[in-house]
Amino acid sequence: MDELRDYFLGGRARQYRRAFSRVGWALTLMLVLNLAGQLLLQFLVSLLAPGLLSQVDVLYLISGFSSYCIAAPAALLVLRTLPAPPREAPPRSLTALQAVKLWLVCVGGSYLLNFVTQWCMDWLARGRGAPFTDPVDQIGQMSLWVSLPLTCALGPLVEELCFRRAVLERLRPYGDGFALCASAILFALFHGNLFQSLYTLAIGFLLGGVTLYTGQLRWAVGFHAAFNLISVGLSPLASALGTPGEMTFSLFVIFSMAWTLHWLVDQGENLSKAAKSMAWGDGETWGHFVVNPGMTVFLLAIVAMTWRNLS
């Protein structure tokens, strides 16, 4: 009984749950303000120029402004109330060759996991009797002048500030491995749909690992932006070029997937050593991470959001 009481009411338990709950509340606030901001802006536009709401670009601009200029700054203010430990090691850089290799891993790993996700969603769709709609496909409806700034500049910068700078850094006191894993999971969950769940989790691990290794956020922002450029820039360009462009793009995707598998085998020992050198958190830490008011509300909101995106 004493151990159970300490687990729920001890000083360490209260400290952990308070910190983790604040992270959950910050992300919940980000979800709520994003939705509220979109509704408010759409209402204002409907009063001033209702015809604009029929344009896809306007809807995405409203969504982007609400998410990146209203919701994210508010969440960052909440997260800043948690202490971030100072870095002991000096910043490290990546060579151009290392950066290209890791970018290929980011691309190839995402395509491999996307194939797995598509297979799972197709299997679920057969049981449901109707196909699911991938929300990512809707990005192709945007004009290039809207999609490029949102997905290749503002989006990567704000999301990396939230998840790799604010969340990752403030979870590091509980272990670098724990911070890496927890921030990657939260990053994947925040997207709110099953289609992106696996590859955003992998990207979260990769970008978080790069941030921990280099001690700099700019690499994560750059990789994130370059990855998004594939879907909003290179893929449409390949389609516009016709068969030669599509064949070249397909070869690039195949090469990136092959490179990813090679890299995982080649770097397996180094990755294993790095993992063993990190503290990944014990069962008590993970229990407090999940069982607290803020994180519980956030997880319930994500479940509702994911269910809505499936309908």
PDB file of C-alpha atoms in Angstrom:
ATOM      1  CA  MET A   1       0.000   0.000   0.000  1.00  0.00           C
ATOM      2  CA  ASP A   2       2.853   2.373   0.800  1.00  0.00           C
ATOM      3  CA  GLU A   3       4.387   1.811  -2.644  1.00  0.00           C
ATOM      4  CA  LEU A   4       1.014   2.419  -4.287  1.00  0.00           C
ATOM      5  CA  ARG A   5       0.525   5.594  -2.246  1.00  0.00           C
ATOM      6  CA  ASP A   6       3.985   6.847  -3.192  1.00  0.00           C
ATOM      7  CA  TYR A   7       3.299   6.091  -6.853  1.00  0.00           C
ATOM      8  CA  PHE A   8       0.183   8.268  -6.925  1.00  0.00           C
ATOM      9  CA  LEU A   9       0.802  10.774  -4.119  1.00  0.00           C
ATOM     10  CA  GLY A  10       4.572  10.910  -3.622  1.00  0.00           C
ATOM     11  CA  GLY A  11       6.566  14.055  -4.285  1.00  0.00           C
ATOM     12  CA  ARG A  12       8.253  12.567  -7.350  1.00  0.00           C
ATOM     13  CA  ALA A  13       4.897  11.435  -8.727  1.00  0.00           C
ATOM     14  CA  ARG A  14       3.355  14.882  -8.317  1.00  0.00           C
ATOM     15  CA  GLN A  15       6.363  16.528  -9.945  1.00  0.00           C
ATOM     16  CA  TYR A  16       6.274  14.187 -12.934  1.00  0.00           C
ATOM     17  CA  ARG A  17       2.527  14.371 -13.457  1.00  0.00           C
ATOM     18  CA  ARG A  18       2.537  18.155 -13.134  1.00  0.00           C
ATOM     19  CA  ALA A  19       5.161  18.516 -15.863  1.00  0.00           C
ATOM     20  CA  PHE A  20       3.652  15.919 -18.190  1.00  0.00           C
ATOM     21  CA  SER A  21       0.158  17.296 -17.645  1.00  0.00           C
ATOM     22  CA  ARG A  22       1.328  20.747 -18.670  1.00  0.00           C
ATOM     23  CA  VAL A  23       2.680  19.319 -21.917  1.00  0.00           C
ATOM     24  CA  GLY A  24      -0.694  17.671 -22.513  1.00  0.00           C
ATOM     25  CA  TRP A  25      -2.603  20.861 -21.763  1.00  0.00           C
ATOM     26  CA  ALA A  26      -0.331  22.841 -24.099  1.00  0.00           C
ATOM     27  CA  LEU A  27      -1.001  20.463 -26.992  1.00  0.00           C
ATOM     28  CA  THR A  28      -4.724  20.391 -26.173  1.00  0.00           C
ATOM     29  CA  LEU A  29      -4.767  24.186 -26.210  1.00  0.00           C
ATOM     30  CA  MET A  30      -3.073  24.062 -29.599  1.00  0.00           C
ATOM     31  CA  LEU A  31      -5.835  21.805 -30.949  1.00  0.00           C
ATOM     32  CA  VAL A  32      -8.666  23.870 -29.461  1.00  0.00           C
ATOM     33  CA  LEU A  33      -7.316  27.261 -30.539  1.00  0.00           C
ATOM     34  CA  ASN A  34      -6.629  25.946 -34.023  1.00  0.00           C
ATOM     35  CA  LEU A  35     -10.249  24.849 -34.405  1.00  0.00           C
ATOM     36  CA  ALA A  36     -11.653  27.962 -32.724  1.00  0.00           C
ATOM     37  CA  GLY A  37      -9.440  30.222 -34.813  1.00  0.00           C
ATOM     38  CA  GLN A  38     -10.560  28.586 -38.038  1.00  0.00           C
ATOM     39  CA  LEU A  39     -14.231  28.899 -37.104  1.00  0.00           C
ATOM     40  CA  LEU A  40     -13.820  32.555 -36.122  1.00  0.00           C
ATOM     41  CA  LEU A  41     -11.866  33.477 -39.249  1.00  0.00           C
ATOM     42  CA  GLN A  42     -14.314  31.643 -41.503  1.00  0.00           C
ATOM     43  CA  PHE A  43     -17.178  33.479 -39.804  1.00  0.00           C
ATOM     44  CA  LEU A  44     -15.493  36.842 -40.370  1.00  0.00           C
ATOM     45  CA  VAL A  45     -14.769  36.024 -44.010  1.00  0.00           C
ATOM     46  CA  SER A  46     -18.379  34.916 -44.497  1.00  0.00           C
ATOM     47  CA  LEU A  47     -19.499  38.359 -43.334  1.00  0.00           C
ATOM     48  CA  LEU A  48     -17.023  40.342 -45.424  1.00  0.00           C
ATOM     49  CA  ALA A  49     -16.587  38.252 -48.570  1.00  0.00           C
ATOM     50  CA  PRO A  50     -18.557  34.990 -48.429  1.00  0.00           C
ATOM     51  CA  GLY A  51     -17.537  33.990 -51.941  1.00  0.00           C
ATOM     52  CA  LEU A  52     -13.934  33.495 -50.801  1.00  0.00           C
ATOM     53  CA  LEU A  53     -14.909  30.486 -48.683  1.00  0.00           C
ATOM     54  CA  SER A  54     -15.523  28.494 -51.852  1.00  0.00           C
ATOM     55  CA  GLN A  55     -11.818  28.784 -52.716  1.00  0.00           C
ATOM     56  CA  VAL A  56      -9.569  25.996 -51.442  1.00  0.00           C
ATOM     57  CA  ASP A  57      -6.568  28.311 -51.110  1.00  0.00           C
ATOM     58  CA  VAL A  58      -8.470  30.646 -48.799  1.00  0.00           C
ATOM     59  CA  LEU A  59      -9.531  27.767 -46.546  1.00  0.00           C
ATOM     60  CA  TYR A  60      -5.949  26.534 -46.283  1.00  0.00           C
ATOM     61  CA  LEU A  61      -4.675  30.046 -45.581  1.00  0.00           C
ATOM     62  CA  ILE A  62      -7.215  30.336 -42.778  1.00  0.00           C
ATOM     63  CA  SER A  63      -6.166  26.943 -41.431  1.00  0.00           C
ATOM     64  CA  GLY A  64      -2.472  27.805 -41.634  1.00  0.00           C
ATOM     65  CA  PHE A  65      -2.877  31.203 -39.973  1.00  0.00           C
ATOM     66  CA  SER A  66      -4.974  29.724 -37.181  1.00  0.00           C
ATOM     67  CA  SER A  67      -2.554  26.864 -36.576  1.00  0.00           C
ATOM     68  CA  TYR A  68       0.803  28.593 -36.938  1.00  0.00           C
ATOM     69  CA  CYS A  69       0.033  32.162 -35.876  1.00  0.00           C
ATOM     70  CA  ILE A  70      -2.570  31.650 -33.123  1.00  0.00           C
ATOM     71  CA  ALA A  71      -2.563  28.114 -31.724  1.00  0.00           C
ATOM     72  CA  ALA A  72       1.150  27.291 -31.824  1.00  0.00           C
ATOM     73  CA  PRO A  73       2.360  30.527 -30.154  1.00  0.00           C
ATOM     74  CA  ALA A  74      -0.143  29.988 -27.326  1.00  0.00           C
ATOM     75  CA  ALA A  75       1.072  26.411 -26.825  1.00  0.00           C
ATOM     76  CA  LEU A  76       4.691  27.584 -26.822  1.00  0.00           C
ATOM     77  CA  LEU A  77       3.901  30.107 -24.091  1.00  0.00           C
ATOM     78  CA  VAL A  78       2.512  27.298 -21.923  1.00  0.00           C
ATOM     79  CA  LEU A  79       5.483  25.038 -22.628  1.00  0.00           C
ATOM     80  CA  ARG A  80       7.911  27.822 -21.749  1.00  0.00           C
ATOM     81  CA  THR A  81       6.672  27.645 -18.152  1.00  0.00           C
ATOM     82  CA  LEU A  82       8.495  24.303 -17.876  1.00  0.00           C
ATOM     83  CA  PRO A  83      12.260  24.471 -17.293  1.00  0.00           C
ATOM     84  CA  ALA A  84      14.577  23.402 -20.111  1.00  0.00           C
ATOM     85  CA  PRO A  85      17.949  21.984 -19.003  1.00  0.00           C
ATOM     86  CA  PRO A  86      21.047  23.708 -20.397  1.00  0.00           C
ATOM     87  CA  ARG A  87      23.046  21.750 -22.942  1.00  0.00           C
ATOM     88  CA  GLU A  88      26.413  20.561 -21.701  1.00  0.00           C
ATOM     89  CA  ALA A  89      27.913  19.483 -25.036  1.00  0.00           C
ATOM     90  CA  PRO A  90      28.809  22.140 -27.639  1.00  0.00           C
ATOM     91  CA  PRO A  91      26.724  22.236 -30.847  1.00  0.00           C
ATOM     92  CA  ARG A  92      27.778  19.852 -33.596  1.00  0.00           C
ATOM     93  CA  SER A  93      27.233  20.201 -37.311  1.00  0.00           C
ATOM     94  CA  LEU A  94      26.507  17.783 -40.123  1.00  0.00           C
ATOM     95  CA  THR A  95      28.493  17.591 -43.330  1.00  0.00           C
ATOM     96  CA  ALA A  96      26.679  18.058 -46.628  1.00  0.00           C
ATOM     97  CA  LEU A  97      27.049  14.338 -47.355  1.00  0.00           C
ATOM     98  CA  GLN A  98      25.628  13.359 -43.957  1.00  0.00           C
ATOM     99  CA  ALA A  99      22.693  15.704 -44.487  1.00  0.00           C
ATOM    100  CA  VAL A 100      21.886  14.232 -47.916  1.00  0.00           C
ATOM    101  CA  LYS A 101      22.121  10.680 -46.556  1.00  0.00           C
ATOM    102  CA  LEU A 102      19.777  11.440 -43.664  1.00  0.00           C
ATOM    103  CA  TRP A 103      17.340  13.223 -45.965  1.00  0.00           C
ATOM    104  CA  LEU A 104      17.222  10.116 -48.172  1.00  0.00           C
ATOM    105  CA  VAL A 105      16.551   8.026 -45.059  1.00  0.00           C
ATOM    106  CA  CYS A 106      13.741  10.413 -44.147  1.00  0.00           C
ATOM    107  CA  VAL A 107      12.200  10.102 -47.618  1.00  0.00           C
ATOM    108  CA  GLY A 108      12.775   6.380 -48.115  1.00  0.00           C
ATOM    109  CA  GLY A 109      11.661   5.405 -44.633  1.00  0.00           C
ATOM    110  CA  SER A 110       8.493   7.447 -45.026  1.00  0.00           C
ATOM    111  CA  TYR A 111       7.590   5.760 -48.314  1.00  0.00           C
ATOM    112  CA  LEU A 112       8.267   2.294 -46.877  1.00  0.00           C
ATOM    113  CA  LEU A 113       6.074   2.966 -43.856  1.00  0.00           C
ATOM    114  CA  ASN A 114       3.450   4.626 -46.032  1.00  0.00           C
ATOM    115  CA  PHE A 115       3.152   1.408 -48.042  1.00  0.00           C
ATOM    116  CA  VAL A 116       2.572  -0.496 -44.798  1.00  0.00           C
ATOM    117  CA  THR A 117      -0.015   2.062 -43.709  1.00  0.00           C
ATOM    118  CA  GLN A 118      -1.817   1.943 -47.058  1.00  0.00           C
ATOM    119  CA  TRP A 119      -1.980  -1.858 -46.857  1.00  0.00           C
ATOM    120  CA  CYS A 120      -3.452  -1.683 -43.351  1.00  0.00           C
ATOM    121  CA  MET A 121      -5.975   0.993 -44.336  1.00  0.00           C
ATOM    122  CA  ASP A 122      -7.020  -1.003 -47.410  1.00  0.00           C
ATOM    123  CA  TRP A 123      -7.537  -4.034 -45.179  1.00  0.00           C
ATOM    124  CA  LEU A 124      -9.682  -1.968 -42.790  1.00  0.00           C
ATOM    125  CA  ALA A 125     -11.599  -0.488 -45.724  1.00  0.00           C
ATOM    126  CA  ARG A 126     -12.536  -3.961 -46.963  1.00  0.00           C
ATOM    127  CA  GLY A 127     -13.995  -4.760 -43.566  1.00  0.00           C
ATOM    128  CA  ARG A 128     -15.788  -1.435 -43.515  1.00  0.00           C
ATOM    129  CA  GLY A 129     -17.108  -1.796 -47.042  1.00  0.00           C
ATOM    130  CA  ALA A 130     -16.008   1.704 -48.081  1.00  0.00           C
ATOM    131  CA  PRO A 131     -12.600   3.297 -48.744  1.00  0.00           C
ATOM    132  CA  PHE A 132     -10.976   5.806 -46.421  1.00  0.00           C
ATOM    133  CA  THR A 133      -9.889   9.241 -47.630  1.00  0.00           C
ATOM    134  CA  ASP A 134      -6.288  10.212 -47.024  1.00  0.00           C
ATOM    135  CA  PRO A 135      -6.271  13.850 -45.772  1.00  0.00           C
ATOM    136  CA  VAL A 136      -2.799  14.326 -47.272  1.00  0.00           C
ATOM    137  CA  ASP A 137      -4.280  13.986 -50.768  1.00  0.00           C
ATOM    138  CA  GLN A 138      -6.132  17.256 -50.206  1.00  0.00           C
ATOM    139  CA  ILE A 139      -2.838  19.160 -50.163  1.00  0.00           C
ATOM    140  CA  GLY A 140      -2.662  18.720 -53.922  1.00  0.00           C
ATOM    141  CA  GLN A 141      -5.729  20.941 -54.257  1.00  0.00           C
ATOM    142  CA  MET A 142      -3.772  23.990 -53.085  1.00  0.00           C
ATOM    143  CA  SER A 143      -2.041  26.400 -55.415  1.00  0.00           C
ATOM    144  CA  LEU A 144       1.736  26.267 -55.363  1.00  0.00           C
ATOM    145  CA  TRP A 145       1.979  29.820 -54.012  1.00  0.00           C
ATOM    146  CA  VAL A 146       0.005  28.695 -50.954  1.00  0.00           C
ATOM    147  CA  SER A 147       1.352  25.176 -50.425  1.00  0.00           C
ATOM    148  CA  LEU A 148       5.058  26.048 -50.649  1.00  0.00           C
ATOM    149  CA  PRO A 149       5.115  28.769 -47.939  1.00  0.00           C
ATOM    150  CA  LEU A 150       2.778  26.817 -45.647  1.00  0.00           C
ATOM    151  CA  THR A 151       4.264  23.334 -45.923  1.00  0.00           C
ATOM    152  CA  CYS A 152       7.904  24.094 -46.733  1.00  0.00           C
ATOM    153  CA  ALA A 153       8.559  27.187 -44.613  1.00  0.00           C
ATOM    154  CA  LEU A 154       6.064  28.184 -41.939  1.00  0.00           C
ATOM    155  CA  GLY A 155       4.850  24.675 -41.102  1.00  0.00           C
ATOM    156  CA  PRO A 156       8.268  23.042 -40.564  1.00  0.00           C
ATOM    157  CA  LEU A 157       9.544  26.023 -38.566  1.00  0.00           C
ATOM    158  CA  VAL A 158       6.571  26.163 -36.192  1.00  0.00           C
ATOM    159  CA  GLU A 159       6.220  22.392 -35.773  1.00  0.00           C
ATOM    160  CA  GLU A 160       9.918  21.966 -35.025  1.00  0.00           C
ATOM    161  CA  LEU A 161       9.802  24.828 -32.534  1.00  0.00           C
ATOM    162  CA  CYS A 162       6.928  23.061 -30.779  1.00  0.00           C
ATOM    163  CA  PHE A 163       8.011  19.437 -30.831  1.00  0.00           C
ATOM    164  CA  ARG A 164      11.807  19.444 -31.144  1.00  0.00           C
ATOM    165  CA  ARG A 165      12.613  22.675 -29.293  1.00  0.00           C
ATOM    166  CA  ALA A 166       9.853  23.011 -26.690  1.00  0.00           C
ATOM    167  CA  VAL A 167       8.588  19.463 -26.029  1.00  0.00           C
ATOM    168  CA  LEU A 168      11.805  17.503 -26.606  1.00  0.00           C
ATOM    169  CA  GLU A 169      14.004  19.863 -24.601  1.00  0.00           C
ATOM    170  CA  ARG A 170      11.598  20.013 -21.664  1.00  0.00           C
ATOM    171  CA  LEU A 171      11.320  16.233 -21.450  1.00  0.00           C
ATOM    172  CA  ARG A 172      15.091  15.708 -21.439  1.00  0.00           C
ATOM    173  CA  PRO A 173      15.379  15.817 -17.606  1.00  0.00           C
ATOM    174  CA  TYR A 174      13.625  12.425 -17.607  1.00  0.00           C
ATOM    175  CA  GLY A 175      16.146  10.929 -20.047  1.00  0.00           C
ATOM    176  CA  ASP A 176      17.183  11.748 -23.603  1.00  0.00           C
ATOM    177  CA  GLY A 177      15.740   8.464 -24.858  1.00  0.00           C
ATOM    178  CA  PHE A 178      12.458   9.128 -23.081  1.00  0.00           C
ATOM    179  CA  ALA A 179      12.320  12.665 -24.483  1.00  0.00           C
ATOM    180  CA  LEU A 180      13.082  11.404 -27.989  1.00  0.00           C
ATOM    181  CA  CYS A 181      10.437   8.671 -27.864  1.00  0.00           C
ATOM    182  CA  ALA A 182       7.733  10.730 -26.148  1.00  0.00           C
ATOM    183  CA  SER A 183       8.154  13.752 -28.437  1.00  0.00           C
ATOM    184  CA  ALA A 184       8.046  11.521 -31.532  1.00  0.00           C
ATOM    185  CA  ILE A 185       4.851   9.839 -30.310  1.00  0.00           C
ATOM    186  CA  LEU A 186       3.205  13.190 -29.565  1.00  0.00           C
ATOM    187  CA  PHE A 187       4.287  14.511 -32.970  1.00  0.00           C
ATOM    188  CA  ALA A 188       2.676  11.522 -34.700  1.00  0.00           C
ATOM    189  CA  LEU A 189      -0.495  11.709 -32.615  1.00  0.00           C
ATOM    190  CA  PHE A 190      -0.882  15.439 -33.225  1.00  0.00           C
ATOM    191  CA  HIS A 191      -1.435  14.856 -36.942  1.00  0.00           C
ATOM    192  CA  GLY A 192      -4.721  13.205 -35.974  1.00  0.00           C
ATOM    193  CA  ASN A 193      -5.073  10.602 -38.729  1.00  0.00           C
ATOM    194  CA  LEU A 194      -4.010   7.004 -39.209  1.00  0.00           C
ATOM    195  CA  PHE A 195      -2.597   7.564 -42.702  1.00  0.00           C
ATOM    196  CA  GLN A 196       0.286   9.636 -41.355  1.00  0.00           C
ATOM    197  CA  SER A 197       0.774   7.832 -38.049  1.00  0.00           C
ATOM    198  CA  LEU A 198       3.664   5.483 -38.875  1.00  0.00           C
ATOM    199  CA  TYR A 199       5.832   7.702 -41.024  1.00  0.00           C
ATOM    200  CA  THR A 200       5.356  10.789 -38.844  1.00  0.00           C
ATOM    201  CA  LEU A 201       6.443   8.667 -35.878  1.00  0.00           C
ATOM    202  CA  ALA A 202       9.591   7.643 -37.771  1.00  0.00           C
ATOM    203  CA  ILE A 203      10.242  11.235 -38.854  1.00  0.00           C
ATOM    204  CA  GLY A 204       9.788  12.335 -35.252  1.00  0.00           C
ATOM    205  CA  PHE A 205      12.480   9.884 -34.156  1.00  0.00           C
ATOM    206  CA  LEU A 206      14.836  10.959 -36.947  1.00  0.00           C
ATOM    207  CA  LEU A 207      14.418  14.702 -36.454  1.00  0.00           C
ATOM    208  CA  GLY A 208      14.565  14.338 -32.686  1.00  0.00           C
ATOM    209  CA  GLY A 209      17.723  12.257 -32.957  1.00  0.00           C
ATOM    210  CA  VAL A 210      19.336  14.825 -35.235  1.00  0.00           C
ATOM    211  CA  THR A 211      18.396  17.604 -32.803  1.00  0.00           C
ATOM    212  CA  LEU A 212      19.864  15.719 -29.846  1.00  0.00           C
ATOM    213  CA  TYR A 213      23.042  14.941 -31.793  1.00  0.00           C
ATOM    214  CA  THR A 214      23.673  18.404 -33.212  1.00  0.00           C
ATOM    215  CA  GLY A 215      22.150  20.484 -30.437  1.00  0.00           C
ATOM    216  CA  GLN A 216      20.701  22.720 -33.162  1.00  0.00           C
ATOM    217  CA  LEU A 217      17.146  23.088 -34.404  1.00  0.00           C
ATOM    218  CA  ARG A 218      18.007  24.285 -37.906  1.00  0.00           C
ATOM    219  CA  TRP A 219      18.786  20.775 -39.143  1.00  0.00           C
ATOM    220  CA  ALA A 220      15.382  19.457 -38.101  1.00  0.00           C
ATOM    221  CA  VAL A 221      13.661  22.427 -39.760  1.00  0.00           C
ATOM    222  CA  GLY A 222      15.663  21.887 -42.944  1.00  0.00           C
ATOM    223  CA  PHE A 223      14.966  18.155 -43.124  1.00  0.00           C
ATOM    224  CA  HIS A 224      11.280  18.747 -42.410  1.00  0.00           C
ATOM    225  CA  ALA A 225      11.014  21.386 -45.132  1.00  0.00           C
ATOM    226  CA  ALA A 226      12.949  19.282 -47.653  1.00  0.00           C
ATOM    227  CA  PHE A 227      10.741  16.281 -46.925  1.00  0.00           C
ATOM    228  CA  ASN A 228       7.546  18.287 -47.435  1.00  0.00           C
ATOM    229  CA  LEU A 229       8.971  19.620 -50.690  1.00  0.00           C
ATOM    230  CA  ILE A 230       8.706  16.083 -52.089  1.00  0.00           C
ATOM    231  CA  SER A 231       4.908  16.044 -51.930  1.00  0.00           C
ATOM    232  CA  VAL A 232       4.177  19.692 -52.788  1.00  0.00           C
ATOM    233  CA  GLY A 233       7.013  20.355 -55.228  1.00  0.00           C
ATOM    234  CA  LEU A 234       8.819  17.390 -56.763  1.00  0.00           C
ATOM    235  CA  SER A 235       5.809  15.102 -57.114  1.00  0.00           C
ATOM    236  CA  PRO A 236       3.622  17.688 -58.941  1.00  0.00           C
ATOM    237  CA  LEU A 237       6.610  18.664 -61.083  1.00  0.00           C
ATOM    238  CA  ALA A 238       7.161  15.036 -62.065  1.00  0.00           C
ATOM    239  CA  SER A 239       3.492  14.708 -63.032  1.00  0.00           C
ATOM    240  CA  ALA A 240       3.663  17.907 -65.076  1.00  0.00           C
ATOM    241  CA  LEU A 241       6.646  16.546 -67.025  1.00  0.00           C
ATOM    242  CA  GLY A 242       4.674  13.494 -68.089  1.00  0.00           C
ATOM    243  CA  THR A 243       6.031   9.968 -68.388  1.00  0.00           C
ATOM    244  CA  PRO A 244       9.762  10.866 -68.204  1.00  0.00           C
ATOM    245  CA  GLY A 245       9.215  12.898 -65.052  1.00  0.00           C
ATOM    246  CA  GLU A 246       7.080  10.239 -63.403  1.00  0.00           C
ATOM    247  CA  MET A 247       9.616   7.520 -64.226  1.00  0.00           C
ATOM    248  CA  THR A 248      12.462   9.617 -62.818  1.00  0.00           C
ATOM    249  CA  PHE A 249      10.502  10.324 -59.658  1.00  0.00           C
ATOM    250  CA  SER A 250       9.639   6.624 -59.253  1.00  0.00           C
ATOM    251  CA  LEU A 251      13.315   5.698 -59.592  1.00  0.00           C
ATOM    252  CA  PHE A 252      14.179   8.304 -56.965  1.00  0.00           C
ATOM    253  CA  VAL A 253      11.622   6.838 -54.558  1.00  0.00           C
ATOM    254  CA  ILE A 254      12.892   3.291 -55.150  1.00  0.00           C
ATOM    255  CA  PHE A 255      16.482   4.436 -54.621  1.00  0.00           C
ATOM    256  CA  SER A 256      15.571   6.247 -51.392  1.00  0.00           C
ATOM    257  CA  MET A 257      13.836   3.135 -50.027  1.00  0.00           C
ATOM    258  CA  ALA A 258      16.796   0.917 -50.948  1.00  0.00           C
ATOM    259  CA  TRP A 259      19.178   3.420 -49.379  1.00  0.00           C
ATOM    260  CA  THR A 260      17.108   3.477 -46.179  1.00  0.00           C
ATOM    261  CA  LEU A 261      17.323  -0.299 -45.798  1.00  0.00           C
ATOM    262  CA  HIS A 262      21.074  -0.205 -46.504  1.00  0.00           C
ATOM    263  CA  TRP A 263      21.590   2.620 -44.007  1.00  0.00           C
ATOM    264  CA  LEU A 264      19.693   0.802 -41.259  1.00  0.00           C
ATOM    265  CA  VAL A 265      21.854  -2.299 -41.720  1.00  0.00           C
ATOM    266  CA  ASP A 266      25.080  -0.323 -42.066  1.00  0.00           C
ATOM    267  CA  GLN A 267      24.404   1.910 -39.062  1.00  0.00           C
ATOM    268  CA  GLY A 268      22.685  -0.726 -36.946  1.00  0.00           C
ATOM    269  CA  GLU A 269      25.579  -1.126 -34.519  1.00  0.00           C
ATOM    270  CA  ASN A 270      26.019   2.626 -34.089  1.00  0.00           C
ATOM    271  CA  LEU A 271      22.291   3.084 -33.550  1.00  0.00           C
ATOM    272  CA  SER A 272      22.315   0.297 -30.966  1.00  0.00           C
ATOM    273  CA  LYS A 273      25.212   1.897 -29.080  1.00  0.00           C
ATOM    274  CA  ALA A 274      23.495   5.275 -29.126  1.00  0.00           C
ATOM    275  CA  ALA A 275      20.252   3.744 -27.842  1.00  0.00           C
ATOM    276  CA  LYS A 276      22.052   1.964 -24.994  1.00  0.00           C
ATOM    277  CA  SER A 277      23.715   5.205 -23.934  1.00  0.00           C
ATOM    278  CA  MET A 278      20.342   6.923 -23.452  1.00  0.00           C
ATOM    279  CA  ALA A 279      17.898   6.760 -20.553  1.00  0.00           C
ATOM    280  CA  TRP A 280      14.507   5.709 -21.906  1.00  0.00           C
ATOM    281  CA  GLY A 281      12.471   6.085 -18.735  1.00  0.00           C
ATOM    282  CA  ASP A 282      11.165   3.354 -16.460  1.00  0.00           C
ATOM    283  CA  GLY A 283       7.607   2.085 -16.182  1.00  0.00           C
ATOM    284  CA  GLU A 284       6.791   4.617 -13.490  1.00  0.00           C
ATOM    285  CA  THR A 285       7.896   7.523 -15.666  1.00  0.00           C
ATOM    286  CA  TRP A 286       5.855   6.317 -18.622  1.00  0.00           C
ATOM    287  CA  GLY A 287       2.876   5.676 -16.358  1.00  0.00           C
ATOM    288  CA  HIS A 288       2.961   9.254 -15.084  1.00  0.00           C
ATOM    289  CA  PHE A 289       3.423  10.489 -18.655  1.00  0.00           C
ATOM    290  CA  VAL A 290       0.133   8.919 -19.749  1.00  0.00           C
ATOM    291  CA  VAL A 291      -1.943   9.073 -16.551  1.00  0.00           C
ATOM    292  CA  ASN A 292      -2.394  12.762 -15.794  1.00  0.00           C
ATOM    293  CA  PRO A 293      -5.208  15.241 -16.524  1.00  0.00           C
ATOM    294  CA  GLY A 294      -3.614  17.192 -19.370  1.00  0.00           C
ATOM    295  CA  MET A 295      -2.332  14.207 -21.317  1.00  0.00           C
ATOM    296  CA  THR A 296      -5.587  12.282 -20.809  1.00  0.00           C
ATOM    297  CA  VAL A 297      -7.627  15.146 -22.274  1.00  0.00           C
ATOM    298  CA  PHE A 298      -5.166  15.484 -25.160  1.00  0.00           C
ATOM    299  CA  LEU A 299      -5.335  11.769 -25.971  1.00  0.00           C
ATOM    300  CA  LEU A 300      -9.150  11.807 -25.872  1.00  0.00           C
ATOM    301  CA  ALA A 301      -9.156  14.803 -28.218  1.00  0.00           C
ATOM    302  CA  ILE A 302      -6.806  12.986 -30.605  1.00  0.00           C
ATOM    303  CA  VAL A 303      -9.003   9.875 -30.571  1.00  0.00           C
ATOM    304  CA  ALA A 304     -12.031  12.022 -31.442  1.00  0.00           C
ATOM    305  CA  MET A 305     -10.083  13.864 -34.148  1.00  0.00           C
ATOM    306  CA  THR A 306      -8.793  10.615 -35.659  1.00  0.00           C
ATOM    307  CA  TRP A 307     -12.260   9.069 -35.627  1.00  0.00           C
ATOM    308  CA  ARG A 308     -13.678  12.168 -37.326  1.00  0.00           C
ATOM    309  CA  ASN A 309     -11.006  11.999 -40.042  1.00  0.00           C
ATOM    310  CA  LEU A 310     -11.915   8.369 -40.709  1.00  0.00           C
ATOM    311  CA  SER A 311     -15.602   9.081 -41.202  1.00  0.00           C
TER     312      SER A 311
END
